[in-house]
Amino acid sequence: MTKLITPAIYPGTFDPITNGHFDLIKRSSRLFDSIVVAVAESPSKKTMFTLDERVDMLKEVTKDLDNVTVVGFSGLLVDFAKQQKANILIRGLRTTVDYEYEFGLTSMYKKLMPELESVFLTPTEEFAFLSSTIVREVAIHGGSVDQFLHPYVVGKVKERVKA
């Protein structure tokens, strides 16, 4: 299979990165020569982890994927895409609710940057239900999140919940 040469951006808050996120990153890394995982600062969201902590976790989880780079950013995603000279966004779609939300975002991105294309990937069946929000809730209420996260991230989540 020939890979697409352009860098592709996989944006998100990743609070924390789940095995579902990692699955999409790994699958995307087989499609594109270069993937930039763009970790959004998201000041409007009350994140469990700081931007630097989320970037650190993503770098650890993706360290064996040679064509994946992790970068934190703030501001508009289209401005970040221009800065990275990228014209492809990778987005995951779990449900029709995700589709409606992403469709609205894609329409806005097209107005702001017409050359920006979105590629939608559906999750592997075992990760179809998984979200960072659900994982945080399970962890906060004392449940085990080991099967949903990379071991490094499990440790970070457990540390944060204890604190």
Short mmCIF file of C-alpha atoms in Angstrom, two decimals:
data_model
loop_
_atom_site.label_atom_id
_atom_site.label_comp_id
_atom_site.label_asym_id
_atom_site.label_seq_id
_atom_site.Cartn_x
_atom_site.Cartn_y
_atom_site.Cartn_z
CA MET A 1 0.00 0.00 0.00
CA THR A 2 1.31 3.44 -0.89
CA LYS A 3 1.21 5.93 1.95
CA LEU A 4 0.10 9.51 1.51
CA ILE A 5 3.07 11.84 1.85
CA THR A 6 1.46 14.88 3.41
CA PRO A 7 1.64 15.17 7.17
CA ALA A 8 -1.72 14.32 8.70
CA ILE A 9 -2.87 15.79 12.00
CA TYR A 10 -4.74 13.81 14.62
CA PRO A 11 -6.02 16.47 17.03
CA GLY A 12 -7.58 16.01 20.42
CA THR A 13 -7.49 16.81 24.09
CA PHE A 14 -6.35 13.27 25.02
CA ASP A 15 -7.21 13.66 28.71
CA PRO A 16 -5.93 10.96 29.03
CA ILE A 17 -4.92 9.09 25.88
CA THR A 18 -6.87 5.82 25.73
CA ASN A 19 -6.16 2.58 23.92
CA GLY A 20 -8.80 3.71 21.42
CA HIS A 21 -6.83 6.86 20.63
CA PHE A 22 -3.65 4.82 20.31
CA ASP A 23 -5.37 2.37 17.96
CA LEU A 24 -6.33 5.25 15.64
CA ILE A 25 -2.81 6.69 15.79
CA LYS A 26 -1.24 3.32 14.98
CA ARG A 27 -3.66 2.66 12.11
CA SER A 28 -3.13 6.19 10.74
CA SER A 29 0.63 5.75 10.90
CA ARG A 30 0.27 2.97 8.34
CA LEU A 31 -1.68 5.27 5.98
CA PHE A 32 0.45 8.42 6.11
CA ASP A 33 4.18 9.06 6.00
CA SER A 34 3.89 11.50 8.88
CA ILE A 35 1.36 11.90 11.69
CA VAL A 36 1.34 14.89 14.00
CA VAL A 37 -0.66 14.18 17.14
CA ALA A 38 -1.87 17.65 18.08
CA VAL A 39 -2.65 17.88 21.78
CA ALA A 40 -5.06 20.77 22.31
CA GLU A 41 -4.64 22.98 25.34
CA SER A 42 -8.45 23.36 25.55
CA PRO A 43 -8.69 26.04 28.24
CA SER A 44 -12.51 25.81 28.17
CA LYS A 45 -12.36 22.18 29.34
CA LYS A 46 -11.50 21.25 32.89
CA THR A 47 -8.82 18.70 32.11
CA MET A 48 -7.46 16.18 34.60
CA PHE A 49 -3.94 16.70 33.23
CA THR A 50 -2.01 19.78 32.10
CA LEU A 51 -1.05 20.18 28.47
CA ASP A 52 2.57 19.23 29.26
CA GLU A 53 1.44 16.10 31.11
CA ARG A 54 -0.81 15.03 28.23
CA VAL A 55 2.00 15.62 25.70
CA ASP A 56 4.34 13.55 27.90
CA MET A 57 1.88 10.65 28.06
CA LEU A 58 1.35 10.68 24.30
CA LYS A 59 5.08 10.78 23.63
CA GLU A 60 5.60 7.77 25.88
CA VAL A 61 2.73 5.77 24.37
CA THR A 62 3.74 6.52 20.75
CA LYS A 63 7.54 6.32 21.17
CA ASP A 64 7.79 3.17 19.03
CA LEU A 65 5.97 4.73 16.05
CA ASP A 66 8.78 6.33 14.03
CA ASN A 67 6.53 8.51 11.87
CA VAL A 68 4.50 9.98 14.75
CA THR A 69 5.29 13.32 16.37
CA VAL A 70 3.45 14.74 19.37
CA VAL A 71 2.99 18.51 19.68
CA GLY A 72 0.96 20.58 22.11
CA PHE A 73 -0.89 23.59 20.74
CA SER A 74 -3.32 26.32 21.66
CA GLY A 75 -5.51 28.43 19.43
CA LEU A 76 -7.31 27.46 16.25
CA LEU A 77 -6.66 24.04 14.78
CA VAL A 78 -6.61 25.48 11.26
CA ASP A 79 -3.79 27.83 12.26
CA PHE A 80 -1.89 24.87 13.67
CA ALA A 81 -2.50 22.91 10.46
CA LYS A 82 -1.11 25.80 8.39
CA GLN A 83 1.93 26.02 10.67
CA GLN A 84 2.54 22.28 10.20
CA LYS A 85 1.96 22.54 6.42
CA ALA A 86 -0.69 19.86 6.76
CA ASN A 87 -3.94 19.57 4.86
CA ILE A 88 -5.37 16.37 6.33
CA LEU A 89 -7.12 15.89 9.67
CA ILE A 90 -7.74 12.47 11.12
CA ARG A 91 -10.83 12.15 13.26
CA GLY A 92 -12.38 9.18 15.03
CA LEU A 93 -16.11 8.50 14.83
CA ARG A 94 -17.71 6.24 17.42
CA THR A 95 -21.36 7.20 17.15
CA THR A 96 -23.82 9.24 15.12
CA VAL A 97 -23.45 11.94 17.78
CA ASP A 98 -19.71 12.08 16.97
CA TYR A 99 -20.58 12.28 13.27
CA GLU A 100 -22.93 15.25 13.73
CA TYR A 101 -20.38 17.10 15.87
CA GLU A 102 -17.51 16.38 13.47
CA PHE A 103 -19.62 17.32 10.45
CA GLY A 104 -20.17 20.76 11.98
CA LEU A 105 -16.47 21.16 12.74
CA THR A 106 -15.47 20.02 9.26
CA SER A 107 -17.80 22.56 7.69
CA MET A 108 -16.24 25.34 9.79
CA TYR A 109 -12.71 24.17 8.97
CA LYS A 110 -13.54 24.23 5.24
CA LYS A 111 -14.65 27.87 5.55
CA LEU A 112 -11.44 28.80 7.37
CA MET A 113 -9.05 26.60 5.34
CA PRO A 114 -10.63 25.22 2.13
CA GLU A 115 -7.71 22.88 1.39
CA LEU A 116 -8.07 21.08 4.75
CA GLU A 117 -9.61 17.62 4.31
CA SER A 118 -10.92 15.39 7.07
CA VAL A 119 -10.43 11.63 7.11
CA PHE A 120 -12.79 9.77 9.44
CA LEU A 121 -11.85 6.44 10.97
CA THR A 122 -14.18 4.23 12.93
CA PRO A 123 -12.82 2.54 16.03
CA THR A 124 -11.89 -1.09 16.28
CA GLU A 125 -14.91 -2.83 17.81
CA GLU A 126 -13.28 -3.35 21.21
CA PHE A 127 -12.75 0.42 21.55
CA ALA A 128 -16.09 1.64 20.15
CA PHE A 129 -17.42 2.61 23.59
CA LEU A 130 -14.20 4.06 24.97
CA SER A 131 -13.72 7.74 25.73
CA SER A 132 -11.41 9.73 27.98
CA THR A 133 -14.45 11.05 29.86
CA ILE A 134 -15.65 7.53 30.71
CA VAL A 135 -12.14 6.47 31.75
CA ARG A 136 -11.78 9.50 34.04
CA GLU A 137 -15.15 8.80 35.66
CA VAL A 138 -14.30 5.14 36.26
CA ALA A 139 -10.93 6.10 37.78
CA ILE A 140 -12.38 8.86 39.99
CA HIS A 141 -14.93 6.41 41.40
CA GLY A 142 -12.32 3.78 42.21
CA GLY A 143 -12.78 1.46 39.24
CA SER A 144 -9.95 -0.22 37.35
CA VAL A 145 -8.90 1.46 34.11
CA ASP A 146 -6.00 -0.91 33.38
CA GLN A 147 -7.64 -2.50 30.32
CA PHE A 148 -8.39 0.89 28.71
CA LEU A 149 -5.01 2.63 29.00
CA HIS A 150 -1.32 2.09 28.34
CA PRO A 151 0.43 1.03 31.61
CA TYR A 152 2.35 4.34 31.76
CA VAL A 153 -0.92 6.26 31.54
CA VAL A 154 -2.58 3.99 34.13
CA GLY A 155 0.16 5.01 36.58
CA LYS A 156 -0.37 8.70 35.87
CA VAL A 157 -4.14 8.41 36.28
CA LYS A 158 -3.80 6.53 39.56
CA GLU A 159 -1.35 9.17 40.87
CA ARG A 160 -3.73 11.97 39.92
CA VAL A 161 -6.80 10.31 41.46
CA LYS A 162 -4.93 9.79 44.74
CA ALA A 163 -3.90 13.47 44.82
#
